[in-house]
Coordinates of C-alpha atoms in Angstrom, one line a residue:
Chain A
M1 CA 52.4 60.0 55.6
N2 CA 50.0 62.2 53.5
A3 CA 47.1 60.9 51.5
G4 CA 48.9 61.2 48.2
A5 CA 51.8 59.0 49.3
E6 CA 49.5 56.5 50.9
I7 CA 47.6 56.2 47.6
F8 CA 50.8 55.8 45.7
R9 CA 52.3 53.2 48.0
G10 CA 49.5 50.9 46.9
G11 CA 50.0 52.2 43.4
Y12 CA 53.6 51.1 43.3
R13 CA 52.7 47.6 44.4
R14 CA 49.8 47.5 42.0
E15 CA 52.0 48.7 39.2
G16 CA 54.4 45.9 40.0
A17 CA 51.6 43.3 40.0
R18 CA 50.3 44.7 36.7
R19 CA 53.8 44.4 35.1
L20 CA 54.2 40.9 36.4
A21 CA 50.8 40.1 34.9
A22 CA 51.9 41.6 31.6
V23 CA 55.0 39.4 31.6
A24 CA 52.9 36.3 32.3
A25 CA 50.4 37.2 29.6
A26 CA 53.2 37.6 27.1
A27 CA 54.5 34.2 28.1
L28 CA 51.1 32.7 27.5
A29 CA 50.8 34.5 24.2
L30 CA 54.2 33.1 23.2
A31 CA 53.1 29.6 24.2
A32 CA 49.9 29.9 22.1
L33 CA 51.9 31.3 19.1
M34 CA 54.3 28.4 19.4
V35 CA 51.4 25.9 19.2
V36 CA 50.1 27.8 16.1
D37 CA 53.6 27.6 14.6
L38 CA 53.7 23.9 15.2
V39 CA 50.4 23.2 13.4
T40 CA 51.3 25.5 10.5
G41 CA 53.5 24.3 7.7
P42 CA 53.6 23.4 4.0
S43 CA 53.0 19.7 4.6
G44 CA 49.7 20.5 6.4
M45 CA 49.0 18.7 9.7
P46 CA 45.8 19.4 11.7
L47 CA 46.0 20.2 15.4
A48 CA 44.8 16.7 16.5
E49 CA 47.6 15.0 14.4
V50 CA 50.2 17.4 15.9
R51 CA 48.8 16.6 19.4
D52 CA 49.1 12.8 18.7
A53 CA 52.6 13.1 17.3
L54 CA 53.6 15.3 20.3
L55 CA 52.2 12.8 22.8
A56 CA 53.7 9.8 20.9
G57 CA 57.2 11.3 21.1
P58 CA 60.0 11.3 18.5
D59 CA 59.7 7.5 18.1
G60 CA 55.9 7.5 17.6
P61 CA 54.3 5.0 15.2
D62 CA 53.3 7.6 12.6
R63 CA 56.8 8.1 11.2
R64 CA 55.7 10.9 8.8
A65 CA 54.0 12.9 11.5
A66 CA 56.9 12.2 14.0
T67 CA 59.5 13.3 11.4
I68 CA 57.6 16.5 10.5
L69 CA 56.9 17.5 14.1
W70 CA 60.1 16.4 15.9
L71 CA 62.7 16.9 13.3
L72 CA 61.4 19.9 11.4
R73 CA 58.8 22.0 13.0
M74 CA 59.7 21.6 16.7
P75 CA 63.4 22.7 16.2
Q76 CA 62.3 25.6 14.0
T77 CA 59.7 26.8 16.5
L78 CA 62.0 26.5 19.5
T79 CA 64.9 28.0 17.6
G80 CA 62.6 30.9 16.6
A81 CA 61.6 31.5 20.2
L82 CA 65.2 31.3 21.5
V83 CA 66.7 33.5 18.8
G84 CA 63.9 36.0 19.3
A85 CA 64.5 36.0 23.0
C86 CA 68.3 36.5 22.5
L87 CA 67.7 39.3 20.1
G88 CA 65.1 41.0 22.3
V89 CA 67.3 40.9 25.4
S90 CA 70.4 42.0 23.6
G91 CA 68.4 44.8 21.8
L92 CA 67.3 46.2 25.2
M93 CA 70.8 46.0 26.6
M94 CA 72.2 47.8 23.6
Q95 CA 69.6 50.6 23.7
T96 CA 70.3 51.0 27.4
I97 CA 74.1 50.9 27.3
L98 CA 74.3 53.1 24.2
A99 CA 71.5 55.5 25.5
N100 CA 70.0 55.2 22.0
P101 CA 66.5 54.1 21.2
L102 CA 67.5 53.2 17.7
A103 CA 70.4 50.8 18.7
S104 CA 70.0 47.1 18.1
P105 CA 72.2 44.0 18.6
Y106 CA 73.5 44.7 15.1
T107 CA 74.6 48.3 15.7
L108 CA 78.1 47.3 16.6
G109 CA 78.6 45.3 13.5
F110 CA 78.0 41.8 15.0
S111 CA 75.7 40.6 12.2
A112 CA 78.1 41.8 9.5
A113 CA 80.9 39.8 11.3
A114 CA 78.7 36.7 11.5
G115 CA 77.8 37.0 7.8
F116 CA 81.5 37.3 6.9
G117 CA 82.3 34.2 9.0
A118 CA 79.5 32.2 7.4
A119 CA 80.4 33.4 3.9
L120 CA 84.0 32.5 4.4
T121 CA 83.2 29.0 5.4
I122 CA 80.6 28.5 2.7
L123 CA 83.2 29.6 0.1
F124 CA 86.3 27.9 1.4
G125 CA 85.1 25.4 4.1
G126 CA 84.6 22.6 1.6
A127 CA 88.3 21.7 1.9
L128 CA 88.1 21.2 5.6
P129 CA 87.2 17.8 7.2
V130 CA 84.3 19.3 9.1
P131 CA 80.6 19.2 8.0
Q132 CA 79.2 22.5 6.8
W133 CA 76.3 22.4 9.2
V134 CA 78.9 22.6 12.0
L135 CA 81.4 24.8 10.3
V136 CA 79.2 27.7 9.1
P137 CA 77.5 28.4 12.5
A138 CA 80.9 27.9 14.3
A139 CA 82.6 30.4 11.9
A140 CA 79.7 32.9 12.3
F141 CA 79.9 32.6 16.0
A142 CA 83.7 33.0 16.1
S143 CA 83.8 36.0 13.8
T144 CA 81.1 37.7 15.9
L145 CA 83.3 37.3 18.9
V146 CA 86.2 38.7 16.9
A147 CA 84.2 41.8 16.2
C148 CA 83.4 42.0 19.9
A149 CA 87.1 41.7 20.7
I150 CA 88.0 44.5 18.3
I151 CA 85.4 46.9 19.8
Y152 CA 86.4 45.8 23.3
A153 CA 90.1 46.7 22.6
I154 CA 89.1 50.1 21.2
A155 CA 86.9 50.7 24.3
H156 CA 89.7 49.7 26.5
F157 CA 92.1 52.3 25.1
R158 CA 89.6 55.1 24.3
G159 CA 87.0 54.5 27.1
A160 CA 83.7 52.8 26.9
S161 CA 81.5 55.8 26.2
P162 CA 78.4 55.4 23.9
E163 CA 80.1 57.6 21.3
V164 CA 83.3 55.4 21.2
L165 CA 81.3 52.2 21.1
V166 CA 79.1 53.4 18.3
L167 CA 82.0 54.7 16.2
A168 CA 84.0 51.5 16.8
G169 CA 80.9 49.5 15.9
I170 CA 80.4 51.5 12.6
A171 CA 84.1 50.8 11.7
V172 CA 83.6 47.1 12.4
L173 CA 80.3 47.0 10.5
F174 CA 81.9 48.5 7.3
F175 CA 85.0 46.4 7.7
F176 CA 83.2 43.1 7.8
Q177 CA 80.6 44.2 5.2
S178 CA 83.4 45.0 2.8
L179 CA 85.0 41.6 3.4
Q180 CA 81.6 40.0 2.9
S181 CA 81.2 41.8 -0.4
L182 CA 84.7 40.7 -1.5
L183 CA 83.8 37.1 -0.7
Q184 CA 80.5 37.4 -2.6
F185 CA 82.4 38.9 -5.6
M186 CA 84.8 35.9 -5.5
A187 CA 82.1 33.3 -5.2
S188 CA 80.6 31.2 -8.1
P189 CA 76.9 31.8 -8.8
E190 CA 76.0 28.6 -6.9
V191 CA 78.0 29.5 -3.8
L192 CA 76.8 33.1 -4.0
Q193 CA 73.2 31.8 -3.8
Q194 CA 74.1 29.8 -0.7
I195 CA 75.7 32.9 0.9
V196 CA 72.7 35.1 0.1
F197 CA 70.3 32.5 1.4
W198 CA 72.3 32.3 4.7
L199 CA 72.2 36.1 5.0
F200 CA 68.4 36.1 4.6
G201 CA 67.9 34.8 8.1
S202 CA 65.7 31.8 8.0
L203 CA 64.5 29.2 10.5
L204 CA 64.8 26.5 7.9
K205 CA 68.4 26.1 9.0
A206 CA 67.2 25.2 12.5
S207 CA 68.0 21.8 14.1
W208 CA 68.1 20.3 17.5
T209 CA 71.8 21.4 17.6
S210 CA 70.7 25.0 17.1
V211 CA 68.1 24.6 19.9
Q212 CA 70.6 23.2 22.3
V213 CA 73.4 25.7 21.5
T214 CA 71.2 28.8 21.4
G215 CA 69.3 27.6 24.4
A216 CA 72.4 26.8 26.4
I217 CA 74.0 30.3 25.7
L218 CA 70.7 32.0 26.6
V219 CA 70.4 30.1 29.8
L220 CA 74.1 30.7 30.7
C221 CA 73.9 34.5 29.9
L222 CA 70.5 35.2 31.5
P223 CA 71.6 35.1 35.2
F224 CA 74.4 37.6 34.4
V225 CA 72.0 39.8 32.5
L226 CA 69.3 39.7 35.2
R227 CA 71.9 40.3 37.9
D228 CA 72.5 43.8 36.3
A229 CA 68.8 44.6 36.1
W230 CA 68.9 47.4 38.7
N231 CA 72.3 48.6 37.3
L232 CA 70.9 48.9 33.8
T233 CA 67.8 50.7 35.2
A234 CA 70.1 53.1 37.0
L235 CA 72.1 53.7 33.8
R236 CA 68.9 55.0 32.2
L237 CA 69.3 58.1 34.5
G238 CA 72.4 59.0 32.4
D239 CA 76.1 58.3 32.9
A240 CA 76.7 61.1 35.3
N241 CA 73.8 60.2 37.6
A242 CA 74.5 56.5 37.4
A243 CA 78.2 57.0 38.3
S244 CA 77.1 59.3 41.1
L245 CA 75.1 56.4 42.5
G246 CA 78.3 54.4 42.8
L247 CA 77.9 52.5 39.6
N248 CA 81.0 51.7 37.6
V249 CA 79.5 52.7 34.3
A250 CA 82.4 51.7 32.0
A251 CA 82.6 48.2 33.6
L252 CA 78.8 47.7 33.2
R253 CA 79.0 48.7 29.6
R254 CA 81.9 46.4 28.8
R255 CA 80.2 43.5 30.7
S256 CA 76.9 44.1 29.0
F257 CA 78.2 44.4 25.5
G258 CA 80.2 41.1 26.0
L259 CA 76.9 39.5 26.9
V260 CA 75.2 41.1 23.9
A261 CA 78.0 39.7 21.6
L262 CA 77.4 36.2 23.0
L263 CA 73.6 36.4 22.7
T264 CA 73.8 37.9 19.2
A265 CA 76.3 35.3 18.1
A266 CA 74.1 32.5 19.4
A267 CA 71.1 34.1 17.6
V268 CA 72.6 34.7 14.2
S269 CA 75.0 31.7 13.9
F270 CA 72.2 29.2 13.1
T271 CA 69.6 31.4 11.5
G272 CA 71.5 34.2 9.7
T273 CA 70.7 37.9 10.0
I274 CA 67.2 38.6 11.3
G275 CA 66.6 42.3 11.3
F276 CA 64.4 44.6 13.4
V277 CA 63.5 42.1 16.1
G278 CA 66.3 43.4 18.4
L279 CA 65.2 47.0 17.6
I280 CA 61.4 46.6 18.0
A281 CA 61.1 44.1 20.8
P282 CA 62.6 46.4 23.5
H283 CA 60.3 49.2 22.5
V284 CA 57.2 47.1 22.7
G285 CA 58.4 45.7 26.0
R286 CA 59.0 49.2 27.4
A287 CA 55.5 50.3 26.3
L288 CA 54.0 47.4 28.3
V289 CA 56.2 47.3 31.5
G290 CA 58.1 50.5 31.6
E291 CA 61.8 51.1 32.1
D292 CA 62.4 48.9 35.2
H293 CA 64.7 46.3 33.7
R294 CA 63.6 43.7 36.2
F295 CA 60.5 43.5 34.1
G296 CA 61.9 45.0 30.9
L297 CA 64.5 42.3 30.3
P298 CA 62.1 39.3 30.5
M299 CA 59.5 41.3 28.5
A300 CA 62.0 42.1 25.8
A301 CA 63.0 38.4 25.6
L302 CA 59.3 37.4 25.3
M303 CA 58.5 40.1 22.8
G304 CA 61.4 39.1 20.7
A305 CA 60.3 35.5 20.8
V306 CA 56.6 36.5 20.0
I307 CA 57.7 38.7 17.0
L308 CA 59.9 36.0 15.6
V309 CA 57.5 33.1 16.0
S310 CA 54.7 35.3 14.6
A311 CA 56.9 36.0 11.6
S312 CA 57.5 32.3 11.2
V313 CA 53.7 31.6 11.2
L314 CA 53.2 34.5 8.7
G315 CA 56.0 33.2 6.5
K316 CA 54.2 29.9 6.2
L317 CA 50.7 31.3 5.7
I318 CA 51.5 34.0 3.1
S319 CA 52.6 31.6 0.5
P320 CA 51.0 28.2 1.1
G321 CA 53.3 25.3 0.1
A322 CA 56.4 27.4 0.6
V323 CA 58.1 29.1 3.5
I324 CA 59.2 32.8 3.3
P325 CA 62.3 33.3 5.4
V326 CA 61.5 35.1 8.7
G327 CA 64.3 37.6 8.1
I328 CA 62.3 38.9 5.1
I329 CA 59.1 39.0 7.1
T330 CA 60.6 40.8 10.1
A331 CA 62.3 43.3 7.7
I332 CA 59.1 44.1 5.9
A333 CA 57.0 44.3 9.1
G334 CA 59.8 46.1 10.9
I335 CA 59.8 49.2 8.7
P336 CA 56.3 50.4 9.8
M337 CA 57.2 49.5 13.4
L338 CA 60.4 51.5 13.1
M339 CA 58.4 54.5 11.7
G340 CA 56.1 54.2 14.7
V341 CA 59.1 54.3 17.1
I342 CA 60.5 57.4 15.4
L343 CA 57.2 59.1 15.4
T344 CA 56.6 58.2 19.1
Q345 CA 60.1 59.4 20.0
G346 CA 59.3 62.7 18.2
D347 CA 56.1 63.1 20.3
K348 CA 58.1 62.7 23.5
R349 CA 60.3 65.7 22.6
Chain B
M1 CA 91.4 63.4 62.1
S2 CA 87.8 64.5 61.8
G3 CA 86.0 65.9 58.8
L4 CA 87.0 66.0 55.2
T5 CA 90.7 66.5 54.4
L6 CA 92.0 67.4 51.0
E7 CA 95.8 66.9 50.8
R8 CA 97.5 68.6 47.8
V9 CA 94.6 67.7 45.5
S10 CA 95.4 68.6 41.9
V11 CA 93.8 67.8 38.5
R12 CA 95.5 67.9 35.1
R13 CA 93.7 68.0 31.7
G14 CA 96.5 67.1 29.3
R15 CA 99.3 69.4 30.1
V16 CA 97.2 72.0 31.7
L17 CA 96.9 72.1 35.5
V18 CA 93.2 72.9 35.9
L19 CA 93.2 72.6 39.7
Q20 CA 96.4 73.6 41.5
E21 CA 97.5 71.7 44.6
L22 CA 94.7 72.4 47.1
S23 CA 95.0 71.4 50.8
V24 CA 92.2 72.1 53.2
R25 CA 90.5 70.6 56.2
L26 CA 86.7 70.9 56.5
P27 CA 85.0 70.1 59.8
P28 CA 81.9 67.8 59.8
G29 CA 78.3 68.8 60.6
G30 CA 77.9 71.7 58.2
I31 CA 77.7 73.1 54.7
V32 CA 80.8 74.3 52.9
G33 CA 80.2 76.4 49.8
V34 CA 82.5 76.3 46.8
V35 CA 82.3 79.7 45.1
G36 CA 84.1 81.5 42.3
P37 CA 83.6 82.7 38.8
N38 CA 83.0 80.5 35.8
G39 CA 86.0 78.3 34.9
A40 CA 87.5 78.7 38.5
G41 CA 87.7 74.9 38.9
K42 CA 84.6 74.4 41.1
S43 CA 83.2 71.5 39.2
T44 CA 86.6 70.0 38.7
L45 CA 87.2 70.1 42.5
L46 CA 83.9 68.5 43.2
L47 CA 84.4 65.8 40.7
A48 CA 87.8 65.0 42.2
V49 CA 86.4 64.9 45.7
A50 CA 83.6 62.6 44.4
G51 CA 86.2 60.3 43.0
L52 CA 84.9 60.7 39.4
L53 CA 87.9 62.4 38.1
A54 CA 91.5 61.2 38.2
H55 CA 93.5 63.5 40.5
G56 CA 96.7 63.9 42.4
G57 CA 96.9 64.1 46.2
A58 CA 94.4 62.5 48.6
V59 CA 90.8 63.0 49.8
R60 CA 90.1 61.6 53.2
W61 CA 87.0 61.4 55.4
Q62 CA 87.6 61.0 59.1
G63 CA 91.2 60.0 58.3
A64 CA 90.3 57.2 55.8
P65 CA 90.2 57.5 52.0
L66 CA 86.8 58.7 50.9
G67 CA 84.7 56.5 48.6
G68 CA 81.9 54.0 48.3
R69 CA 78.7 54.6 50.1
D70 CA 80.3 57.5 52.1
I71 CA 80.0 59.8 49.2
G72 CA 76.9 61.1 47.4
F73 CA 77.3 63.3 44.3
L74 CA 74.8 65.3 42.3
P75 CA 76.4 66.6 39.0
Q76 CA 75.6 69.8 37.2
A77 CA 74.2 68.0 34.1
F78 CA 71.3 66.0 35.6
A79 CA 68.6 65.8 32.9
V80 CA 66.9 62.5 33.1
R81 CA 65.2 61.2 29.9
A82 CA 64.2 57.8 31.3
N83 CA 60.5 57.1 31.6
L84 CA 60.8 56.1 35.2
S85 CA 58.3 57.3 37.8
V86 CA 59.5 59.7 40.5
L87 CA 59.3 57.0 43.2
E88 CA 61.2 54.5 41.0
C89 CA 63.9 57.2 40.5
V90 CA 64.2 57.9 44.2
L91 CA 64.3 54.2 45.0
L92 CA 67.4 53.9 42.7
G93 CA 69.2 55.8 45.4
R94 CA 69.2 52.5 47.3
R95 CA 70.4 50.6 44.2
E96 CA 72.9 48.4 46.1
A97 CA 70.2 47.3 48.6
L98 CA 67.4 46.6 46.1
G99 CA 66.6 42.9 45.5
W100 CA 64.5 41.2 42.9
R101 CA 61.5 42.1 45.2
V102 CA 61.7 45.6 46.6
A103 CA 61.3 45.4 50.4
E104 CA 58.4 47.4 52.0
T105 CA 61.0 49.4 54.1
E106 CA 62.7 50.6 50.9
V107 CA 59.4 51.9 49.4
T108 CA 58.5 53.5 52.7
G109 CA 61.9 55.1 53.0
A110 CA 61.7 56.5 49.4
E111 CA 58.1 57.8 50.1
A112 CA 59.3 59.5 53.3
M113 CA 62.1 61.2 51.4
L114 CA 59.6 62.4 48.8
E115 CA 57.4 63.8 51.5
R116 CA 60.3 65.7 53.1
F117 CA 60.8 67.4 49.8
G118 CA 57.1 68.0 49.3
L119 CA 57.1 65.8 46.3
S120 CA 54.7 63.1 47.3
H121 CA 52.0 64.3 44.9
L122 CA 54.5 63.6 42.0
A123 CA 55.4 60.1 43.1
A124 CA 53.6 58.3 40.2
R125 CA 54.6 60.9 37.6
P126 CA 57.2 60.0 35.0
M127 CA 60.5 61.9 35.3
T128 CA 60.2 63.0 31.7
A129 CA 57.0 64.9 32.6
L130 CA 58.8 67.0 35.3
S131 CA 60.4 70.5 34.9
G132 CA 64.1 70.8 35.3
G133 CA 63.7 72.2 38.8
Q134 CA 61.5 69.3 39.9
Q135 CA 63.9 66.8 38.4
Q136 CA 66.7 68.4 40.4
L137 CA 64.7 68.1 43.6
V138 CA 63.9 64.4 42.9
L139 CA 67.6 63.6 42.2
L140 CA 68.6 65.4 45.4
A141 CA 66.0 63.3 47.4
Q142 CA 67.5 60.2 45.7
R143 CA 71.0 61.1 46.8
L144 CA 69.9 61.9 50.4
L145 CA 68.2 58.5 50.5
R146 CA 71.7 57.0 50.3
N147 CA 72.4 58.8 53.5
P148 CA 76.0 59.6 52.5
R149 CA 78.5 61.1 55.0
V150 CA 79.8 63.5 52.4
L151 CA 77.3 65.0 50.0
V152 CA 79.0 66.8 47.0
L153 CA 76.6 68.9 45.0
D154 CA 77.3 70.9 41.9
E155 CA 75.0 73.9 41.9
P156 CA 72.0 72.0 43.4
T157 CA 69.8 75.1 43.2
S158 CA 70.6 76.2 39.7
A159 CA 67.1 75.2 38.3
L160 CA 65.1 76.1 41.4
D161 CA 62.8 79.1 42.2
L162 CA 63.5 81.2 45.3
H163 CA 61.2 79.2 47.5
H164 CA 62.7 75.9 46.5
Q165 CA 66.3 77.2 46.8
L166 CA 65.7 78.1 50.4
D167 CA 63.9 74.8 51.0
V168 CA 66.7 72.7 49.6
L169 CA 69.4 74.6 51.4
R170 CA 67.5 74.2 54.7
H171 CA 67.2 70.5 54.0
L172 CA 70.9 70.3 53.4
Q173 CA 71.6 72.2 56.6
R174 CA 69.4 69.8 58.6
H175 CA 71.0 66.8 56.9
A176 CA 74.5 67.9 57.8
R177 CA 73.6 68.8 61.4
A178 CA 71.6 65.6 61.9
T179 CA 74.1 63.1 60.4
G180 CA 77.3 64.8 61.4
G181 CA 78.2 64.6 57.7
L182 CA 79.4 67.3 55.4
V183 CA 77.8 69.0 52.4
L184 CA 80.2 70.4 49.9
T185 CA 78.3 72.4 47.3
A186 CA 79.1 74.7 44.5
L187 CA 76.9 77.8 44.5
H188 CA 76.8 80.8 42.2
D189 CA 74.5 83.0 44.4
L190 CA 76.9 84.5 46.9
T191 CA 74.1 85.9 49.1
L192 CA 72.6 82.4 49.5
A193 CA 76.1 80.9 50.1
A194 CA 76.7 83.5 52.8
R195 CA 73.3 82.7 54.4
F196 CA 73.5 79.0 54.5
C197 CA 77.2 77.9 54.4
D198 CA 79.2 77.5 57.5
G199 CA 82.4 77.9 55.5
L200 CA 83.4 79.0 52.0
L201 CA 86.1 78.0 49.6
L202 CA 86.7 80.8 47.0
L203 CA 88.4 79.5 43.8
A204 CA 89.8 81.5 40.9
G205 CA 91.9 80.2 38.0
G206 CA 92.1 76.7 39.5
A207 CA 93.5 77.9 42.8
L208 CA 92.2 78.5 46.3
V209 CA 92.1 82.3 46.8
G210 CA 90.0 82.5 50.0
Q211 CA 88.9 80.2 52.8
G212 CA 86.9 80.8 56.0
T213 CA 83.5 81.9 57.2
P214 CA 81.3 83.8 54.7
A215 CA 82.1 87.0 56.4
E216 CA 85.8 86.4 56.2
V217 CA 85.8 85.3 52.5
L218 CA 83.2 87.7 51.1
T219 CA 84.9 91.0 51.5
E220 CA 84.4 93.8 48.9
N221 CA 88.0 93.7 47.9
R222 CA 88.2 89.9 47.4
V223 CA 84.9 89.5 45.7
G224 CA 85.7 92.5 43.5
E225 CA 89.1 91.2 42.4
T226 CA 87.9 87.6 41.9
Y227 CA 84.7 88.4 39.9
R228 CA 86.1 91.6 38.4
I229 CA 83.1 93.7 39.6
S230 CA 82.6 96.5 42.1
P231 CA 80.4 94.9 44.7
E232 CA 78.6 96.5 47.7
I233 CA 78.3 94.2 50.7
L234 CA 75.4 95.1 52.9
Q235 CA 74.1 93.4 56.0
A236 CA 70.7 91.8 56.2
R237 CA 68.5 92.0 59.3
D238 CA 70.1 88.7 60.6
H239 CA 73.6 90.2 59.9
C240 CA 74.2 87.9 57.0
P241 CA 76.2 89.5 54.2
V242 CA 74.1 90.6 51.1
I243 CA 76.2 91.0 47.9
V244 CA 75.0 93.7 45.6
P245 CA 77.0 93.6 42.3
H246 CA 77.7 96.9 40.4

């Protein structure tokens, strides 16, 4: 073994340790941001009061503090972290399976489908004997899976190449956007306001149900996602090379985008459309831990959560006494980030 | 039945038969070159053998259908745009064996392969920072790390300088001899093919028009007709044919 190789062998291990440390640091940063999010809010509650309410539990003696912390802030913070993680992971998977750095969980029209499902039930769901807080997320979830099924069917007949998936996704996106516009046109001004507010993407809709459902889907999907970490890394070598390594590229793509649909549905059903997190988080993650998806997937999840919880804190700080929806914050902050991505990509060429 | 057997292998694209029924038996332990002009069906044949293209007929290795870990394929379009290091890229050759924690033996194996190709100094460099020729070498090292019985390569020296062309073909020769496997490779340079290949398959218009040792296949008449040139075939000091096109 020559000197260069000897030096690099240590380097490979060192690089692995560095990436692991970066993931751990991101987890700590997320934990710290979640604490900041918990102590921030229009009702104002200092850290000591939050700590006491946290230790006293949901049935603590200070009912006001317990209600604010356990019924409002805690579900919002946890939902924010979980939704961000779902969007980060699915964003990285989309960018990998579509071989496109500008892909996001919404590229295949999943958010438009969720928006249509939500708008449909906001408009017509009143006639059903199911409460709206159940009906709207359920419809958003179901229509996201319908969009997934349409693309899956097209991919089945035309092959699951990135081009076919993107074209099918664009068709689905415009189809559901048109239906959504039709519903908005038909809605009364009051209902239209509700639809538009849903589409904003806000953590104010969060509840313990959203925490449980989104958390359960994330926990169920993660083992399947992580099992493909090496396969997704191999796919970064390009279809021809990955197939030459014995990888069934079409099956990996179908499997991954089914998981992306589930994760995206879990993310948008309760909060509405939150843009840019799924696009930016994978890029930040890649910059920190590289292309090895063993580190990239957890890092994308953590970065998604960090971005969304930060947006939640900002949304509460910018306008004291009110909460700006996170969807608006991420969209505004996402534009310069997107510019940065485009410029960085340009440098690489 | 030893070696690689192709039984009436054919490929259709729509209604067009791009590879006519091809039957051939190739003995193990050597390099077989696939030569012929552009559009002759070389890449199609290699993709069919690699199992990456639907085809008629059967491809067998030592009597059993060829597939899985027995086969290693390096396509013609190889450009890698991923920001993986060279060592990470070579390690992916062992994709199926890699766990959540990469075993020390896997890292050592990948490093040894890089050293065999003289690429150790590039181990930490990102793939995107390499030239086309260097990427080609890294990907070849990656495929060899899989230790396949049948190595199918589509113009593996197309982006390499003369030194590296010889280096790679010597590697392939050693690999075939040491493992008792077979290297089936498309080559455009007939002189290199003559020097390093134990056998040649000459294709034209999707059909096999010549098969045998380089000296048997590369005759002035056959090369002239197939490539539509007037070649002069000389003999090098080591009696290998040297093709001079006119």
